[in-house]
Amino acid sequence: MLELPIWFEVGSLVVLTLILVGDLLLVLKRPHVPSMKESTLWVVFYVVLALVFAGLMYLFAGGEFAGQFLAGWLTEYSLSIDNLFVFVIIMAKFAVPRKLQQEVLMVGIIIALVLRGIFILLGASLIENFSWIFYIFGAWLVWTAIQQVRGDHDDDDSDTFVVRMLRKRVRLTDDYDGVKLRTTIDGKRFFTPMLIVFIAIGTTDLLFALDSIPAIFGITQSAFIVFTANVFALMGLRQLYFMLGGLLERLEYLKYGIAFILAFIGVKLVFHAMHVNELPFLNGGEPIEWAPEISTWMSLGVIVVAMLVATVASLVKARVDAKRRGHTLMEEVPHFTDDAERSGR
């Protein structure tokens, strides 16, 4: 099997870091609510960038690695969109001003990258030393898929334990002071609600990392591909949040598509674990030959079809429901910037 040149891996990481730093500086220097056009252009830019990266991988390492990156990127992208649902809830729950939401999302993405980087290193180490970990990863993903179908994005009506403890032990203001974590009122230092927002987002990122990392290791065991797929999935997520606006909440069937992908990859992981089995109480510690190996390109096809079906079905249902109420879908789902533009007049 061809391997990626070391210069390609190092160069890619340097370029991606520069892009992320540039994006962060842009947010800090020019805080605003991005328009639909601006958000769409940024999302398209990051998607094209990911496809160009896949093309370079095809040139330097062959179709298998390129396919692994594409399947991993799409899987992480779908899970990241699921993450956005929870971000929407957190933003609404803590009444984060719209002009501050870009900064909050950027911090959330940075936290997600750090946490996923840690989990990738741990996962790669476990896979290298304990092949049976695939059984656990597979079972975890199937269980997560079941919980995804049973759960509801809107039922997050209770604070995490950490947030509840903070509310009891820390002096908090009622109002935000930009993105500052601390502020001074009448000579006394207080924490702002932004502290709780960042902790809530960080906790969410931790939970999603527990799902996303085992999922992508079901597609590739290359730590480089796993990390870059996560970076490309998270880049542009902030702009996607503003591009979709209220439409995000109308993608009712998206969670079923994501659940199907998780269950599929979970089953694939179990089959892979059987194929490389070393557990002494299963088949005498020998590989289970009849266990099928699902190819990367088949995985890619399943992921694409699942997301397309779930998205199209959601949009069709949303349009039908809106028409039943005597409106078009866009009339019922104004973009975030519509109100911002009206208020600025």
mmCIF file of C-alpha atoms in Angstrom:
data_model
loop_
_atom_site.group_PDB
_atom_site.id
_atom_site.type_symbol
_atom_site.label_atom_id
_atom_site.label_comp_id
_atom_site.label_asym_id
_atom_site.label_seq_id
_atom_site.Cartn_x
_atom_site.Cartn_y
_atom_site.Cartn_z
ATOM 1 C CA MET A 1 0.000 0.000 0.000
ATOM 2 C CA LEU A 2 1.247 3.484 -0.841
ATOM 3 C CA GLU A 3 1.966 5.820 2.023
ATOM 4 C CA LEU A 4 1.585 9.560 2.159
ATOM 5 C CA PRO A 5 4.914 11.433 1.836
ATOM 6 C CA ILE A 6 5.985 12.976 5.127
ATOM 7 C CA TRP A 7 6.360 16.381 3.460
ATOM 8 C CA PHE A 8 2.721 16.187 2.364
ATOM 9 C CA GLU A 9 1.530 15.423 5.895
ATOM 10 C CA VAL A 10 3.634 18.163 7.506
ATOM 11 C CA GLY A 11 2.804 20.684 4.790
ATOM 12 C CA SER A 12 -0.921 19.933 5.052
ATOM 13 C CA LEU A 13 -0.927 20.437 8.818
ATOM 14 C CA VAL A 14 0.933 23.743 8.479
ATOM 15 C CA VAL A 15 -1.479 25.051 5.820
ATOM 16 C CA LEU A 16 -4.548 23.957 7.795
ATOM 17 C CA THR A 17 -3.196 25.629 10.934
ATOM 18 C CA LEU A 18 -2.619 28.881 9.043
ATOM 19 C CA ILE A 19 -6.167 28.786 7.643
ATOM 20 C CA LEU A 20 -7.669 28.204 11.087
ATOM 21 C CA VAL A 21 -5.579 30.986 12.643
ATOM 22 C CA GLY A 22 -6.584 33.332 9.821
ATOM 23 C CA ASP A 23 -10.246 32.457 10.332
ATOM 24 C CA LEU A 24 -9.917 33.103 14.070
ATOM 25 C CA LEU A 25 -8.242 36.485 13.531
ATOM 26 C CA LEU A 26 -10.972 37.454 11.065
ATOM 27 C CA VAL A 27 -13.637 36.718 13.674
ATOM 28 C CA LEU A 28 -11.828 38.639 16.410
ATOM 29 C CA LYS A 29 -11.086 41.691 14.255
ATOM 30 C CA ARG A 30 -14.453 41.859 12.534
ATOM 31 C CA PRO A 31 -17.212 40.502 14.788
ATOM 32 C CA HIS A 32 -20.542 40.544 12.966
ATOM 33 C CA VAL A 33 -23.498 38.439 11.937
ATOM 34 C CA PRO A 34 -22.527 37.070 8.493
ATOM 35 C CA SER A 35 -25.006 37.442 5.656
ATOM 36 C CA MET A 36 -26.460 34.483 3.794
ATOM 37 C CA LYS A 37 -24.195 35.225 0.811
ATOM 38 C CA GLU A 38 -21.047 35.501 2.924
ATOM 39 C CA SER A 39 -21.834 32.316 4.854
ATOM 40 C CA THR A 40 -22.583 30.372 1.676
ATOM 41 C CA LEU A 41 -19.342 31.469 0.003
ATOM 42 C CA TRP A 42 -17.292 30.384 3.023
ATOM 43 C CA VAL A 43 -19.028 27.003 3.227
ATOM 44 C CA VAL A 44 -18.449 26.420 -0.508
ATOM 45 C CA PHE A 45 -14.796 27.457 -0.077
ATOM 46 C CA TYR A 46 -14.180 24.905 2.689
ATOM 47 C CA VAL A 47 -16.022 22.138 0.833
ATOM 48 C CA VAL A 48 -13.990 22.790 -2.339
ATOM 49 C CA LEU A 49 -10.826 22.877 -0.213
ATOM 50 C CA ALA A 50 -11.656 19.432 1.184
ATOM 51 C CA LEU A 51 -12.278 18.057 -2.319
ATOM 52 C CA VAL A 52 -8.975 19.524 -3.561
ATOM 53 C CA PHE A 53 -7.237 17.898 -0.599
ATOM 54 C CA ALA A 54 -8.843 14.561 -1.512
ATOM 55 C CA GLY A 55 -7.606 15.027 -5.085
ATOM 56 C CA LEU A 56 -4.049 15.630 -3.850
ATOM 57 C CA MET A 57 -4.255 12.500 -1.712
ATOM 58 C CA TYR A 58 -5.347 10.569 -4.790
ATOM 59 C CA LEU A 59 -2.287 11.819 -6.688
ATOM 60 C CA PHE A 60 0.233 11.130 -3.929
ATOM 61 C CA ALA A 61 -1.196 8.017 -2.241
ATOM 62 C CA GLY A 62 -3.783 6.461 -4.529
ATOM 63 C CA GLY A 63 -7.551 5.991 -4.578
ATOM 64 C CA GLU A 64 -7.819 3.983 -1.360
ATOM 65 C CA PHE A 65 -6.457 6.770 0.850
ATOM 66 C CA ALA A 66 -8.472 9.403 -1.033
ATOM 67 C CA GLY A 67 -11.609 7.332 -0.570
ATOM 68 C CA GLN A 68 -10.888 6.904 3.135
ATOM 69 C CA PHE A 69 -10.510 10.666 3.514
ATOM 70 C CA LEU A 70 -13.758 11.406 1.655
ATOM 71 C CA ALA A 71 -15.744 8.830 3.626
ATOM 72 C CA GLY A 72 -14.211 10.022 6.896
ATOM 73 C CA TRP A 73 -14.788 13.675 6.071
ATOM 74 C CA LEU A 74 -18.440 13.126 5.148
ATOM 75 C CA THR A 75 -19.008 11.064 8.286
ATOM 76 C CA GLU A 76 -17.463 13.730 10.514
ATOM 77 C CA TYR A 77 -19.306 16.468 8.610
ATOM 78 C CA SER A 78 -22.659 14.785 9.212
ATOM 79 C CA LEU A 79 -21.855 14.332 12.903
ATOM 80 C CA SER A 80 -20.711 17.956 13.096
ATOM 81 C CA ILE A 81 -24.033 19.108 11.659
ATOM 82 C CA ASP A 82 -25.681 17.086 14.408
ATOM 83 C CA ASN A 83 -23.459 19.011 16.815
ATOM 84 C CA LEU A 84 -24.904 22.247 15.443
ATOM 85 C CA PHE A 85 -28.364 21.251 16.670
ATOM 86 C CA VAL A 86 -27.058 21.298 20.223
ATOM 87 C CA PHE A 87 -25.206 24.574 19.621
ATOM 88 C CA VAL A 88 -28.529 26.108 18.559
ATOM 89 C CA ILE A 89 -30.088 24.941 21.840
ATOM 90 C CA ILE A 90 -27.179 26.299 23.905
ATOM 91 C CA MET A 91 -27.279 29.679 22.128
ATOM 92 C CA ALA A 92 -31.027 30.007 22.724
ATOM 93 C CA LYS A 93 -30.923 28.656 26.272
ATOM 94 C CA PHE A 94 -28.299 31.147 27.462
ATOM 95 C CA ALA A 95 -29.613 33.993 25.264
ATOM 96 C CA VAL A 96 -26.268 34.570 23.532
ATOM 97 C CA PRO A 97 -26.502 37.838 21.529
ATOM 98 C CA ARG A 98 -26.312 37.201 17.807
ATOM 99 C CA LYS A 99 -23.336 39.504 17.374
ATOM 100 C CA LEU A 100 -21.356 37.276 19.772
ATOM 101 C CA GLN A 101 -22.352 33.939 18.272
ATOM 102 C CA GLN A 102 -19.473 33.865 15.766
ATOM 103 C CA GLU A 103 -16.919 34.113 18.569
ATOM 104 C CA VAL A 104 -18.722 31.494 20.647
ATOM 105 C CA LEU A 105 -18.866 29.076 17.718
ATOM 106 C CA MET A 106 -15.174 29.629 16.946
ATOM 107 C CA VAL A 107 -14.240 28.819 20.547
ATOM 108 C CA GLY A 108 -16.471 25.732 20.352
ATOM 109 C CA ILE A 109 -14.698 24.585 17.188
ATOM 110 C CA ILE A 110 -11.249 25.095 18.736
ATOM 111 C CA ILE A 111 -12.300 23.101 21.815
ATOM 112 C CA ALA A 112 -13.650 20.368 19.528
ATOM 113 C CA LEU A 113 -10.370 20.205 17.591
ATOM 114 C CA VAL A 114 -8.306 19.911 20.768
ATOM 115 C CA LEU A 115 -10.545 17.216 22.259
ATOM 116 C CA ARG A 116 -10.687 15.235 19.031
ATOM 117 C CA GLY A 117 -6.914 15.486 18.659
ATOM 118 C CA ILE A 118 -6.520 13.916 22.114
ATOM 119 C CA PHE A 119 -9.052 11.182 21.341
ATOM 120 C CA ILE A 120 -7.373 10.456 17.997
ATOM 121 C CA LEU A 121 -4.019 9.873 19.707
ATOM 122 C CA LEU A 122 -5.655 7.641 22.318
ATOM 123 C CA GLY A 123 -7.678 5.760 19.690
ATOM 124 C CA ALA A 124 -4.678 5.194 17.432
ATOM 125 C CA SER A 125 -2.671 3.864 20.385
ATOM 126 C CA LEU A 126 -5.470 1.510 21.448
ATOM 127 C CA ILE A 127 -5.977 0.189 17.923
ATOM 128 C CA GLU A 128 -2.259 -0.445 17.476
ATOM 129 C CA ASN A 129 -1.972 -2.433 20.702
ATOM 130 C CA PHE A 130 -5.416 -3.972 21.173
ATOM 131 C CA SER A 131 -7.220 -5.124 18.029
ATOM 132 C CA TRP A 132 -10.218 -6.223 20.126
ATOM 133 C CA ILE A 133 -10.991 -2.549 20.770
ATOM 134 C CA PHE A 134 -12.885 -2.649 17.447
ATOM 135 C CA TYR A 135 -15.539 -4.786 19.144
ATOM 136 C CA ILE A 136 -16.038 -2.078 21.765
ATOM 137 C CA PHE A 137 -16.015 0.747 19.218
ATOM 138 C CA GLY A 138 -18.552 -1.094 17.067
ATOM 139 C CA ALA A 139 -20.898 -1.876 19.959
ATOM 140 C CA TRP A 140 -20.636 1.716 21.178
ATOM 141 C CA LEU A 141 -21.605 3.128 17.778
ATOM 142 C CA VAL A 142 -24.592 0.790 17.431
ATOM 143 C CA TRP A 143 -25.772 1.767 20.927
ATOM 144 C CA THR A 144 -25.239 5.457 20.079
ATOM 145 C CA ALA A 145 -27.305 5.019 16.902
ATOM 146 C CA ILE A 146 -30.157 3.560 18.938
ATOM 147 C CA GLN A 147 -29.976 6.463 21.397
ATOM 148 C CA GLN A 148 -29.891 8.891 18.468
ATOM 149 C CA VAL A 149 -33.188 7.533 17.150
ATOM 150 C CA ARG A 150 -34.801 7.517 20.586
ATOM 151 C CA GLY A 151 -33.499 10.924 21.619
ATOM 152 C CA ASP A 152 -34.673 14.397 20.762
ATOM 153 C CA HIS A 153 -32.512 17.446 20.207
ATOM 154 C CA ASP A 154 -35.044 19.604 21.962
ATOM 155 C CA ASP A 155 -35.211 17.684 25.200
ATOM 156 C CA ASP A 156 -31.985 19.163 26.534
ATOM 157 C CA ASP A 157 -33.747 21.093 29.320
ATOM 158 C CA SER A 158 -31.352 20.430 32.156
ATOM 159 C CA ASP A 159 -27.896 21.806 32.880
ATOM 160 C CA THR A 160 -24.901 19.557 33.157
ATOM 161 C CA PHE A 161 -23.545 18.786 36.610
ATOM 162 C CA VAL A 162 -20.608 21.162 36.083
ATOM 163 C CA VAL A 163 -22.888 24.035 35.040
ATOM 164 C CA ARG A 164 -25.177 23.470 38.049
ATOM 165 C CA MET A 165 -22.169 23.515 40.385
ATOM 166 C CA LEU A 166 -20.907 26.747 38.832
ATOM 167 C CA ARG A 167 -24.252 28.457 39.270
ATOM 168 C CA LYS A 168 -24.134 27.636 42.997
ATOM 169 C CA ARG A 169 -20.494 28.499 43.687
ATOM 170 C CA VAL A 170 -19.553 31.289 41.274
ATOM 171 C CA ARG A 171 -20.762 34.877 41.204
ATOM 172 C CA LEU A 172 -22.326 35.430 37.796
ATOM 173 C CA THR A 173 -23.684 38.538 36.137
ATOM 174 C CA ASP A 174 -26.975 38.549 34.280
ATOM 175 C CA ASP A 175 -25.564 40.310 31.226
ATOM 176 C CA TYR A 176 -22.765 39.560 28.766
ATOM 177 C CA ASP A 177 -19.687 41.774 28.423
ATOM 178 C CA GLY A 178 -18.656 40.864 24.900
ATOM 179 C CA VAL A 179 -16.867 37.515 24.960
ATOM 180 C CA LYS A 180 -15.173 38.296 28.267
ATOM 181 C CA LEU A 181 -15.320 35.617 30.938
ATOM 182 C CA ARG A 182 -14.937 38.135 33.763
ATOM 183 C CA THR A 183 -16.147 41.681 34.248
ATOM 184 C CA THR A 184 -16.067 44.370 36.946
ATOM 185 C CA ILE A 185 -19.238 45.830 38.469
ATOM 186 C CA ASP A 186 -19.008 48.454 41.210
ATOM 187 C CA GLY A 187 -15.407 47.482 41.844
ATOM 188 C CA LYS A 188 -16.223 43.779 42.261
ATOM 189 C CA ARG A 189 -15.173 41.002 39.905
ATOM 190 C CA PHE A 190 -17.861 38.734 38.470
ATOM 191 C CA PHE A 191 -17.923 35.939 35.915
ATOM 192 C CA THR A 192 -20.187 36.522 32.922
ATOM 193 C CA PRO A 193 -22.675 33.986 31.486
ATOM 194 C CA MET A 194 -20.097 33.393 28.727
ATOM 195 C CA LEU A 195 -18.209 31.117 31.143
ATOM 196 C CA ILE A 196 -21.198 28.777 31.371
ATOM 197 C CA VAL A 197 -21.745 28.934 27.604
ATOM 198 C CA PHE A 198 -18.152 27.863 26.912
ATOM 199 C CA ILE A 199 -18.384 25.040 29.475
ATOM 200 C CA ALA A 200 -21.700 23.846 28.005
ATOM 201 C CA ILE A 201 -20.203 23.847 24.494
ATOM 202 C CA GLY A 202 -17.023 22.136 25.706
ATOM 203 C CA THR A 203 -19.080 19.410 27.402
ATOM 204 C CA THR A 204 -21.064 18.942 24.203
ATOM 205 C CA ASP A 205 -17.854 18.705 22.170
ATOM 206 C CA LEU A 206 -16.542 16.042 24.550
ATOM 207 C CA LEU A 207 -19.668 13.915 24.119
ATOM 208 C CA PHE A 208 -19.585 14.220 20.337
ATOM 209 C CA ALA A 209 -15.887 13.337 20.252
ATOM 210 C CA LEU A 210 -16.759 10.075 22.003
ATOM 211 C CA ASP A 211 -18.967 9.211 19.020
ATOM 212 C CA SER A 212 -17.114 10.744 16.101
ATOM 213 C CA ILE A 213 -13.645 9.318 16.708
ATOM 214 C CA PRO A 214 -14.705 5.634 16.919
ATOM 215 C CA ALA A 215 -16.872 6.266 13.831
ATOM 216 C CA ILE A 216 -14.031 7.484 11.640
ATOM 217 C CA PHE A 217 -11.644 4.797 12.914
ATOM 218 C CA GLY A 218 -14.187 2.425 11.422
ATOM 219 C CA ILE A 219 -13.273 3.877 8.029
ATOM 220 C CA THR A 220 -9.525 4.374 8.309
ATOM 221 C CA GLN A 221 -6.770 3.580 10.797
ATOM 222 C CA SER A 222 -4.551 6.405 9.548
ATOM 223 C CA ALA A 223 -4.280 8.981 12.360
ATOM 224 C CA PHE A 224 -3.365 11.644 9.767
ATOM 225 C CA ILE A 225 -6.509 11.010 7.725
ATOM 226 C CA VAL A 226 -8.629 10.879 10.883
ATOM 227 C CA PHE A 227 -7.316 14.245 12.078
ATOM 228 C CA THR A 228 -7.475 16.054 8.726
ATOM 229 C CA ALA A 229 -11.000 14.735 8.085
ATOM 230 C CA ASN A 230 -12.034 16.201 11.452
ATOM 231 C CA VAL A 231 -10.357 19.525 10.692
ATOM 232 C CA PHE A 232 -12.061 19.834 7.309
ATOM 233 C CA ALA A 233 -15.401 18.817 8.841
ATOM 234 C CA LEU A 234 -15.134 21.495 11.524
ATOM 235 C CA MET A 235 -13.823 24.233 9.226
ATOM 236 C CA GLY A 236 -16.779 26.109 7.844
ATOM 237 C CA LEU A 237 -19.082 24.765 10.548
ATOM 238 C CA ARG A 238 -19.465 28.265 11.975
ATOM 239 C CA GLN A 239 -20.495 29.649 8.584
ATOM 240 C CA LEU A 240 -22.824 26.682 8.027
ATOM 241 C CA TYR A 241 -24.595 27.592 11.259
ATOM 242 C CA PHE A 242 -25.426 31.049 9.893
ATOM 243 C CA MET A 243 -26.120 29.830 6.355
ATOM 244 C CA LEU A 244 -28.751 27.338 7.438
ATOM 245 C CA GLY A 245 -30.251 29.648 10.025
ATOM 246 C CA GLY A 246 -33.630 28.471 11.266
ATOM 247 C CA LEU A 247 -33.737 25.814 8.540
ATOM 248 C CA LEU A 248 -31.451 23.671 10.692
ATOM 249 C CA GLU A 249 -34.288 22.983 13.103
ATOM 250 C CA ARG A 250 -36.514 21.794 10.244
ATOM 251 C CA LEU A 251 -34.203 18.936 9.212
ATOM 252 C CA GLU A 252 -36.384 16.555 11.170
ATOM 253 C CA TYR A 253 -35.152 13.296 9.647
ATOM 254 C CA LEU A 254 -31.450 14.157 9.719
ATOM 255 C CA LYS A 255 -30.979 12.366 13.021
ATOM 256 C CA TYR A 256 -32.219 9.128 11.428
ATOM 257 C CA GLY A 257 -29.692 9.453 8.626
ATOM 258 C CA ILE A 258 -26.916 10.023 11.139
ATOM 259 C CA ALA A 259 -28.136 7.104 13.261
ATOM 260 C CA PHE A 260 -28.085 4.847 10.199
ATOM 261 C CA ILE A 261 -24.503 5.903 9.407
ATOM 262 C CA LEU A 262 -23.379 5.243 12.977
ATOM 263 C CA ALA A 263 -25.066 1.833 13.027
ATOM 264 C CA PHE A 264 -23.571 0.925 9.633
ATOM 265 C CA ILE A 265 -20.048 1.868 10.720
ATOM 266 C CA GLY A 266 -20.608 0.075 14.033
ATOM 267 C CA VAL A 267 -21.490 -3.145 12.227
ATOM 268 C CA LYS A 268 -18.533 -2.630 9.884
ATOM 269 C CA LEU A 269 -16.226 -2.319 12.906
ATOM 270 C CA VAL A 270 -17.550 -5.531 14.429
ATOM 271 C CA PHE A 271 -17.001 -7.359 11.119
ATOM 272 C CA HIS A 272 -13.468 -5.967 10.962
ATOM 273 C CA ALA A 273 -12.823 -7.074 14.551
ATOM 274 C CA MET A 274 -14.018 -10.563 13.653
ATOM 275 C CA HIS A 275 -11.803 -10.594 10.586
ATOM 276 C CA VAL A 276 -8.680 -9.819 12.681
ATOM 277 C CA ASN A 277 -9.933 -11.590 15.794
ATOM 278 C CA GLU A 278 -7.381 -12.379 18.513
ATOM 279 C CA LEU A 279 -9.729 -13.053 21.432
ATOM 280 C CA PRO A 280 -9.011 -16.583 22.705
ATOM 281 C CA PHE A 281 -12.655 -17.319 23.576
ATOM 282 C CA LEU A 282 -13.817 -16.554 20.013
ATOM 283 C CA ASN A 283 -12.931 -19.094 17.332
ATOM 284 C CA GLY A 284 -9.916 -20.159 19.368
ATOM 285 C CA GLY A 285 -8.269 -16.761 18.906
ATOM 286 C CA GLU A 286 -8.162 -17.198 15.137
ATOM 287 C CA PRO A 287 -9.600 -14.745 12.558
ATOM 288 C CA ILE A 288 -13.217 -15.461 11.637
ATOM 289 C CA GLU A 289 -12.856 -15.913 7.896
ATOM 290 C CA TRP A 290 -16.547 -15.660 6.965
ATOM 291 C CA ALA A 291 -16.769 -12.128 8.395
ATOM 292 C CA PRO A 292 -17.072 -9.753 5.414
ATOM 293 C CA GLU A 293 -14.831 -6.740 4.922
ATOM 294 C CA ILE A 294 -16.842 -3.704 3.801
ATOM 295 C CA SER A 295 -14.837 -1.623 1.323
ATOM 296 C CA THR A 296 -14.102 2.076 1.707
ATOM 297 C CA TRP A 297 -16.027 2.961 -1.439
ATOM 298 C CA MET A 298 -19.091 1.038 -0.303
ATOM 299 C CA SER A 299 -18.923 2.925 2.990
ATOM 300 C CA LEU A 300 -18.677 6.205 1.087
ATOM 301 C CA GLY A 301 -21.745 5.321 -0.987
ATOM 302 C CA VAL A 302 -23.807 4.369 2.068
ATOM 303 C CA ILE A 303 -22.859 7.606 3.873
ATOM 304 C CA VAL A 304 -23.739 9.818 0.882
ATOM 305 C CA VAL A 305 -27.065 8.070 0.214
ATOM 306 C CA ALA A 306 -28.072 8.135 3.896
ATOM 307 C CA MET A 307 -27.434 11.862 4.219
ATOM 308 C CA LEU A 308 -29.126 12.692 0.907
ATOM 309 C CA VAL A 309 -32.252 10.679 1.724
ATOM 310 C CA ALA A 310 -32.502 12.135 5.245
ATOM 311 C CA THR A 311 -31.974 15.730 4.043
ATOM 312 C CA VAL A 312 -34.358 15.533 1.078
ATOM 313 C CA ALA A 313 -37.049 13.790 3.163
ATOM 314 C CA SER A 314 -36.704 16.479 5.848
ATOM 315 C CA LEU A 315 -37.022 19.329 3.344
ATOM 316 C CA VAL A 316 -40.020 17.726 1.624
ATOM 317 C CA LYS A 317 -41.811 17.291 4.955
ATOM 318 C CA ALA A 318 -40.945 20.834 6.031
ATOM 319 C CA ARG A 319 -42.323 22.232 2.768
ATOM 320 C CA VAL A 320 -45.519 20.188 3.035
ATOM 321 C CA ASP A 321 -46.055 21.274 6.645
ATOM 322 C CA ALA A 322 -45.462 24.919 5.743
ATOM 323 C CA LYS A 323 -47.868 24.706 2.795
ATOM 324 C CA ARG A 324 -50.506 23.179 5.053
ATOM 325 C CA ARG A 325 -50.206 26.286 7.221
ATOM 326 C CA GLY A 326 -50.543 28.536 4.169
ATOM 327 C CA HIS A 327 -46.903 29.586 3.865
ATOM 328 C CA THR A 328 -43.764 28.715 1.958
ATOM 329 C CA LEU A 329 -40.880 27.135 3.838
ATOM 330 C CA MET A 330 -38.690 30.231 3.448
ATOM 331 C CA GLU A 331 -41.452 32.445 4.803
ATOM 332 C CA GLU A 332 -41.534 30.375 7.967
ATOM 333 C CA VAL A 333 -37.773 30.107 8.316
ATOM 334 C CA PRO A 334 -36.287 33.598 8.016
ATOM 335 C CA HIS A 335 -32.516 33.794 7.951
ATOM 336 C CA PHE A 336 -30.721 35.097 11.019
ATOM 337 C CA THR A 337 -29.516 38.173 9.180
ATOM 338 C CA ASP A 338 -33.010 39.224 8.121
ATOM 339 C CA ASP A 339 -33.785 40.581 11.588
ATOM 340 C CA ALA A 340 -30.281 42.013 11.911
ATOM 341 C CA GLU A 341 -30.666 43.925 8.658
ATOM 342 C CA ARG A 342 -34.102 45.225 9.640
ATOM 343 C CA SER A 343 -32.886 46.338 13.053
ATOM 344 C CA GLY A 344 -29.993 48.206 11.444
ATOM 345 C CA ARG A 345 -32.275 50.330 9.327
#
